């Protein structure tokens, strides 16, 4: 669930969009029930993360006292957003439990170097839906760094059958605003000229960051508009919907 769906990324204010969160979480709940599959949910940080990373200057390391305070404040804000998501999922009948990445991931130079996934497996085996999110994590080289939801998805997605990414656009768009149906390593270079910086603040590469993470995987992934929750539901059920498919 992209932070661009859950919050208003153009503003500095930490404002959750409860209507959108509810809409997306109800669709995910329906698909979870119908699919009879296990799902892991990962959400982005939107305006609860990106602007704070810029404000405290913690995008390239955490060393000073002020940066450590920024780490703590940003982590708390991301966890706060997660409470809205798990809350909406619980209300829709999904036993979702938040697992803060700051407690289970360690990075080195901004890339995940260790990940205690056992806790995720244990929860899943007991019938819960784990919810992770873009967060600040300890970093062996930099003191602390941003770990995007996209990176977490790429890590966990290696074992998945399918990845569905809900964001605030219909898919990856070309320069005329048309959805590109499929991206693979063979057409990535050609289509990468369509990728541009998003509106508002973003510290994890927006759409380009997403695609770069996903192109490494054998698992197919689908970038879909989370503002049209029925499309997310369809893709979770293996049905067709407007989206961009990304595969190796
Ligand atoms: N060619 C493109 N097609 C679609 N979106 C693009 C393209 N180039 C850049 N973007 C930007 O990427 C954004 C989506 O990525 P972004 O990281 O903002 O969303 P998100 O991952 O849902 O949010 P968050 O990072 O907070 O979780 C779009 O809103 C758009 O501004
Ligand atoms: Mg993003």
Short mmCIF file of N, CA and C in Angstrom, two decimals, residues 31 35 37 39 162-166 170 221-225 228-245:
data_model
loop_
_atom_site.label_atom_id
_atom_site.label_comp_id
_atom_site.label_asym_id
_atom_site.label_seq_id
_atom_site.Cartn_x
_atom_site.Cartn_y
_atom_site.Cartn_z
N UNK A 31 -10.35 -9.48 -0.70
CA UNK A 31 -9.47 -10.35 -1.49
C UNK A 31 -8.81 -11.40 -0.61
N UNK A 35 -9.36 -15.14 -1.54
CA UNK A 35 -8.20 -15.81 -2.16
C UNK A 35 -7.80 -17.07 -1.40
N UNK A 37 -5.43 -17.30 0.48
CA UNK A 37 -3.97 -17.33 0.51
C UNK A 37 -3.44 -16.54 1.69
N UNK A 39 -1.08 -13.56 2.99
CA UNK A 39 -0.55 -12.30 2.46
C UNK A 39 0.29 -11.61 3.51
N UNK A 162 3.13 -13.74 -5.91
CA UNK A 162 2.62 -12.55 -6.61
C UNK A 162 2.78 -11.33 -5.70
N UNK A 163 3.09 -10.20 -6.31
CA UNK A 163 3.20 -8.95 -5.55
C UNK A 163 2.27 -7.92 -6.17
N UNK A 164 1.46 -7.29 -5.35
CA UNK A 164 0.57 -6.24 -5.85
C UNK A 164 0.94 -4.94 -5.15
N UNK A 165 1.27 -3.92 -5.94
CA UNK A 165 1.67 -2.62 -5.36
C UNK A 165 0.66 -1.55 -5.69
N UNK A 166 -0.02 -1.07 -4.67
CA UNK A 166 -1.02 -0.03 -4.88
C UNK A 166 -0.36 1.34 -4.71
N UNK A 170 -2.27 5.02 -12.28
CA UNK A 170 -2.84 3.80 -12.86
C UNK A 170 -1.80 2.70 -13.13
N UNK A 221 5.20 -8.79 -10.47
CA UNK A 221 4.55 -7.79 -9.63
C UNK A 221 3.68 -6.88 -10.49
N UNK A 222 2.71 -6.29 -9.86
CA UNK A 222 1.71 -5.48 -10.56
C UNK A 222 1.58 -4.13 -9.87
N UNK A 223 1.86 -3.06 -10.61
CA UNK A 223 1.70 -1.71 -10.08
C UNK A 223 0.30 -1.24 -10.48
N UNK A 224 -0.51 -0.93 -9.49
CA UNK A 224 -1.93 -0.67 -9.73
C UNK A 224 -2.37 0.56 -8.93
N UNK A 225 -3.46 1.16 -9.35
CA UNK A 225 -3.95 2.36 -8.67
C UNK A 225 -4.75 2.00 -7.42
N UNK A 228 -8.35 3.09 -6.87
CA UNK A 228 -9.40 2.25 -7.46
C UNK A 228 -9.27 0.86 -6.81
N UNK A 229 -9.71 0.74 -5.55
CA UNK A 229 -9.44 -0.48 -4.76
C UNK A 229 -9.93 -1.76 -5.43
N UNK A 230 -10.97 -1.66 -6.29
CA UNK A 230 -11.47 -2.89 -6.93
C UNK A 230 -10.41 -3.49 -7.86
N UNK A 231 -9.52 -2.65 -8.37
CA UNK A 231 -8.42 -3.18 -9.21
C UNK A 231 -7.42 -3.95 -8.35
N UNK A 232 -7.16 -3.43 -7.18
CA UNK A 232 -6.23 -4.11 -6.26
C UNK A 232 -6.81 -5.48 -5.90
N UNK A 233 -8.11 -5.48 -5.60
CA UNK A 233 -8.80 -6.73 -5.25
C UNK A 233 -8.68 -7.74 -6.39
N UNK A 234 -8.95 -7.28 -7.61
CA UNK A 234 -8.89 -8.17 -8.78
C UNK A 234 -7.50 -8.78 -8.92
N UNK A 235 -6.48 -7.95 -8.83
CA UNK A 235 -5.11 -8.47 -9.01
C UNK A 235 -4.71 -9.43 -7.89
N UNK A 236 -5.18 -9.16 -6.68
CA UNK A 236 -4.89 -10.08 -5.57
C UNK A 236 -5.55 -11.44 -5.82
N UNK A 237 -6.63 -11.43 -6.59
CA UNK A 237 -7.34 -12.68 -6.88
C UNK A 237 -6.88 -13.31 -8.19
N UNK A 238 -5.84 -12.71 -8.80
CA UNK A 238 -5.31 -13.27 -10.04
C UNK A 238 -6.15 -12.91 -11.25
N UNK A 239 -7.05 -11.94 -11.09
CA UNK A 239 -7.87 -11.50 -12.23
C UNK A 239 -7.20 -10.30 -12.91
N UNK A 240 -7.76 -9.92 -14.07
CA UNK A 240 -7.14 -8.81 -14.82
C UNK A 240 -7.65 -7.45 -14.34
N UNK A 241 -6.78 -6.45 -14.43
CA UNK A 241 -7.17 -5.06 -14.12
C UNK A 241 -6.13 -4.16 -14.75
N UNK A 242 -6.49 -2.88 -14.93
CA UNK A 242 -5.52 -1.91 -15.45
C UNK A 242 -4.33 -1.85 -14.51
N UNK A 243 -3.14 -2.08 -15.05
CA UNK A 243 -1.93 -2.08 -14.21
C UNK A 243 -0.70 -2.19 -15.10
N UNK A 244 0.47 -2.07 -14.49
CA UNK A 244 1.72 -2.41 -15.18
C UNK A 244 2.30 -3.66 -14.54
N UNK A 245 2.54 -4.64 -15.38
CA UNK A 245 3.16 -5.87 -14.87
C UNK A 245 4.68 -5.71 -14.98
#
